[in-house]
mmCIF file with all atom_site columns, C-alpha atoms in Angstrom:
data_model
loop_
_atom_site.group_PDB
_atom_site.id
_atom_site.type_symbol
_atom_site.label_atom_id
_atom_site.label_alt_id
_atom_site.label_comp_id
_atom_site.label_asym_id
_atom_site.label_entity_id
_atom_site.label_seq_id
_atom_site.pdbx_PDB_ins_code
_atom_site.Cartn_x
_atom_site.Cartn_y
_atom_site.Cartn_z
_atom_site.occupancy
_atom_site.B_iso_or_equiv
_atom_site.pdbx_formal_charge
_atom_site.auth_seq_id
_atom_site.auth_comp_id
_atom_site.auth_asym_id
_atom_site.auth_atom_id
_atom_site.pdbx_PDB_model_num
ATOM 1  C CA . MET A 1 1  ? 0.000   0.000   0.000   1.00 48.00 ? 1  MET A CA 1
ATOM 2  C CA . ALA A 1 2  ? 1.214   3.487   -0.720  1.00 53.00 ? 2  ALA A CA 1
ATOM 3  C CA . LEU A 1 3  ? 1.330   6.473   1.563   1.00 52.00 ? 3  LEU A CA 1
ATOM 4  C CA . ARG A 1 4  ? -1.984  8.265   1.484   1.00 52.00 ? 4  ARG A CA 1
ATOM 5  C CA . LYS A 1 5  ? -1.607  12.009  0.999   1.00 51.00 ? 5  LYS A CA 1
ATOM 6  C CA . ASP A 1 6  ? -5.260  12.924  1.442   1.00 52.00 ? 6  ASP A CA 1
ATOM 7  C CA . THR A 1 7  ? -5.521  12.360  5.212   1.00 52.00 ? 7  THR A CA 1
ATOM 8  C CA . CYS A 1 8  ? -2.519  13.683  7.175   1.00 50.00 ? 8  CYS A CA 1
ATOM 9  C CA . ASN A 1 9  ? 0.293   15.684  5.649   1.00 55.00 ? 9  ASN A CA 1
ATOM 10 C CA . ASN A 1 10 ? 2.268   16.232  8.857   1.00 61.00 ? 10 ASN A CA 1
ATOM 11 C CA . VAL A 1 11 ? 2.990   12.545  9.598   1.00 57.00 ? 11 VAL A CA 1
ATOM 12 C CA . ASP A 1 12 ? 6.587   11.406  9.326   1.00 63.00 ? 12 ASP A CA 1
ATOM 13 C CA . PRO A 1 13 ? 6.794   8.387   6.957   1.00 61.00 ? 13 PRO A CA 1
ATOM 14 C CA . LYS A 1 14 ? 9.231   6.701   9.348   1.00 63.00 ? 14 LYS A CA 1
ATOM 15 C CA . ASP A 1 15 ? 6.513   6.567   12.015  1.00 65.00 ? 15 ASP A CA 1
ATOM 16 C CA . LEU A 1 16 ? 4.079   4.683   9.780   1.00 68.00 ? 16 LEU A CA 1
ATOM 17 C CA . PRO A 1 17 ? 3.631   0.922   10.242  1.00 68.00 ? 17 PRO A CA 1
ATOM 18 C CA . LYS A 1 18 ? 5.037   -1.542  7.705   1.00 69.00 ? 18 LYS A CA 1
ATOM 19 C CA . ASP A 1 19 ? 3.347   -4.495  6.058   1.00 65.00 ? 19 ASP A CA 1
ATOM 20 C CA . ALA A 1 20 ? 4.937   -7.914  5.453   1.00 65.00 ? 20 ALA A CA 1
ATOM 21 C CA . GLN A 1 21 ? 6.809   -6.688  2.356   1.00 69.00 ? 21 GLN A CA 1
ATOM 22 C CA . GLY A 1 22 ? 8.239   -3.702  4.214   1.00 66.00 ? 22 GLY A CA 1
ATOM 23 C CA . HIS A 1 23 ? 6.018   -1.100  2.555   1.00 68.00 ? 23 HIS A CA 1
ATOM 24 C CA . ARG A 1 24 ? 4.914   1.738   4.788   1.00 64.00 ? 24 ARG A CA 1
ATOM 25 C CA . TYR A 1 25 ? 1.237   2.587   4.926   1.00 62.00 ? 25 TYR A CA 1
ATOM 26 C CA . GLU A 1 26 ? -1.124  4.848   6.804   1.00 65.00 ? 26 GLU A CA 1
ATOM 27 C CA . LEU A 1 27 ? -4.062  3.353   8.626   1.00 62.00 ? 27 LEU A CA 1
ATOM 28 C CA . GLY A 1 28 ? -7.417  4.616   7.368   1.00 63.00 ? 28 GLY A CA 1
ATOM 29 C CA . SER A 1 29 ? -10.480 4.925   9.527   1.00 62.00 ? 29 SER A CA 1
ATOM 30 C CA . SER A 1 30 ? -13.354 2.469   9.299   1.00 62.00 ? 30 SER A CA 1
ATOM 31 C CA . VAL A 1 31 ? -15.574 5.267   7.980   1.00 60.00 ? 31 VAL A CA 1
ATOM 32 C CA . GLN A 1 32 ? -13.201 5.819   5.055   1.00 63.00 ? 32 GLN A CA 1
ATOM 33 C CA . ALA A 1 33 ? -13.192 2.103   4.274   1.00 62.00 ? 33 ALA A CA 1
ATOM 34 C CA . PHE A 1 34 ? -16.999 1.979   4.412   1.00 64.00 ? 34 PHE A CA 1
ATOM 35 C CA . THR A 1 35 ? -17.420 4.938   2.056   1.00 72.00 ? 35 THR A CA 1
ATOM 36 C CA . GLU A 1 36 ? -14.940 3.424   -0.412  1.00 72.00 ? 36 GLU A CA 1
ATOM 37 C CA . GLN A 1 37 ? -16.863 0.133   -0.368  1.00 72.00 ? 37 GLN A CA 1
ATOM 38 C CA . GLU A 1 38 ? -20.107 2.022   -0.904  1.00 76.00 ? 38 GLU A CA 1
ATOM 39 C CA . LYS A 1 39 ? -18.611 3.851   -3.897  1.00 76.00 ? 39 LYS A CA 1
ATOM 40 C CA . ASN A 1 40 ? -17.478 0.533   -5.383  1.00 75.00 ? 40 ASN A CA 1
ATOM 41 C CA . LEU A 1 41 ? -20.982 -0.919  -5.025  1.00 73.00 ? 41 LEU A CA 1
ATOM 42 C CA . ASN A 1 42 ? -22.519 2.131   -6.714  1.00 73.00 ? 42 ASN A CA 1
ATOM 43 C CA . ASN A 1 43 ? -20.034 1.877   -9.594  1.00 72.00 ? 43 ASN A CA 1
ATOM 44 C CA . ASN A 1 44 ? -20.858 -1.805  -10.083 1.00 70.00 ? 44 ASN A CA 1
ATOM 45 C CA . LYS A 1 45 ? -24.581 -1.029  -10.258 1.00 69.00 ? 45 LYS A CA 1
ATOM 46 C CA . LYS A 1 46 ? -24.002 1.641   -12.904 1.00 69.00 ? 46 LYS A CA 1
ATOM 47 C CA . GLN A 1 47 ? -21.921 -0.714  -15.038 1.00 70.00 ? 47 GLN A CA 1
ATOM 48 C CA . GLN A 1 48 ? -24.661 -3.347  -15.304 1.00 73.00 ? 48 GLN A CA 1
ATOM 49 C CA . LYS A 1 49 ? -26.505 -2.930  -18.615 1.00 71.00 ? 49 LYS A CA 1
ATOM 50 C CA . LYS A 1 50 ? -30.138 -3.652  -19.235 1.00 71.00 ? 50 LYS A CA 1
ATOM 51 C CA . LYS A 1 51 ? -30.839 -6.806  -21.188 1.00 73.00 ? 51 LYS A CA 1
ATOM 52 C CA . LYS A 1 52 ? -32.259 -6.377  -24.659 1.00 73.00 ? 52 LYS A CA 1
ATOM 53 C CA . ARG A 1 53 ? -35.894 -7.275  -24.965 1.00 72.00 ? 53 ARG A CA 1
ATOM 54 C CA . ARG A 1 54 ? -36.336 -9.928  -27.598 1.00 76.00 ? 54 ARG A CA 1
ATOM 55 C CA . GLY A 1 55 ? -40.051 -10.391 -27.315 1.00 82.00 ? 55 GLY A CA 1
ATOM 56 C CA . ASN A 1 56 ? -42.648 -10.840 -29.997 1.00 89.00 ? 56 ASN A CA 1
ATOM 57 C CA . ARG A 1 57 ? -41.333 -9.113  -33.164 1.00 89.00 ? 57 ARG A CA 1
ATOM 58 C CA . LYS A 1 58 ? -44.795 -8.712  -34.659 1.00 90.00 ? 58 LYS A CA 1
ATOM 59 C CA . GLN A 1 59 ? -45.976 -6.753  -31.610 1.00 91.00 ? 59 GLN A CA 1
ATOM 60 C CA . GLN A 1 60 ? -42.843 -4.614  -31.728 1.00 90.00 ? 60 GLN A CA 1
ATOM 61 C CA . HIS A 1 61 ? -43.514 -3.660  -35.366 1.00 93.00 ? 61 HIS A CA 1
ATOM 62 C CA . GLN A 1 62 ? -47.161 -2.848  -34.571 1.00 94.00 ? 62 GLN A CA 1
ATOM 63 C CA . ARG A 1 63 ? -46.145 -0.619  -31.647 1.00 93.00 ? 63 ARG A CA 1
ATOM 64 C CA . ARG A 1 64 ? -43.601 1.175   -33.844 1.00 94.00 ? 64 ARG A CA 1
ATOM 65 C CA . ARG A 1 65 ? -46.182 1.760   -36.604 1.00 96.00 ? 65 ARG A CA 1
ATOM 66 C CA . LEU A 1 66 ? -48.751 3.014   -34.091 1.00 96.00 ? 66 LEU A CA 1
ATOM 67 C CA . ARG A 1 67 ? -46.188 5.339   -32.498 1.00 94.00 ? 67 ARG A CA 1
ATOM 68 C CA . LEU A 1 68 ? -45.263 6.759   -35.935 1.00 94.00 ? 68 LEU A CA 1
ATOM 69 C CA . GLN A 1 69 ? -48.934 7.296   -36.833 1.00 94.00 ? 69 GLN A CA 1
ATOM 70 C CA . GLN A 1 70 ? -49.551 9.126   -33.557 1.00 93.00 ? 70 GLN A CA 1
ATOM 71 C CA . GLN A 1 71 ? -46.477 11.273  -34.114 1.00 91.00 ? 71 GLN A CA 1
ATOM 72 C CA . LYS A 1 72 ? -47.612 12.164  -37.652 1.00 90.00 ? 72 LYS A CA 1
ATOM 73 C CA . GLN A 1 73 ? -51.083 13.118  -36.406 1.00 88.00 ? 73 GLN A CA 1
ATOM 74 C CA . TYR A 1 74 ? -49.566 15.270  -33.648 1.00 85.00 ? 74 TYR A CA 1
ATOM 75 C CA . ASN A 1 75 ? -47.312 17.039  -36.162 1.00 87.00 ? 75 ASN A CA 1
ATOM 76 C CA . ILE A 1 76 ? -50.233 17.673  -38.565 1.00 83.00 ? 76 ILE A CA 1
ATOM 77 C CA . THR A 1 77 ? -52.492 19.124  -35.839 1.00 79.00 ? 77 THR A CA 1
ATOM 78 C CA . ASP A 1 78 ? -49.588 21.171  -34.483 1.00 75.00 ? 78 ASP A CA 1
ATOM 79 C CA . GLN A 1 79 ? -48.973 22.743  -37.916 1.00 74.00 ? 79 GLN A CA 1
ATOM 80 C CA . HIS A 1 80 ? -52.649 23.645  -38.398 1.00 68.00 ? 80 HIS A CA 1
ATOM 81 C CA . MET A 1 81 ? -52.873 25.211  -34.943 1.00 68.00 ? 81 MET A CA 1
ATOM 82 C CA . GLY A 1 82 ? -49.796 27.422  -35.400 1.00 61.00 ? 82 GLY A CA 1
#
């Protein structure tokens, strides 16, 4: 683990504890660890994509046609009103 600069700038690196490999590290609080875990969970949720819907193709085409017809009617009435 590397020395964390965001928490305490006035700590002497020689006073920091060492891990098994001899690297010095600064102990973080449990609140910091919890917030980092929470951020990781939120990132994972954002990365999950919605599955594509591969339902009935005939119904999909009918919905698309109906939506286009409604849009055309809205555009025609909007032009006559304005």
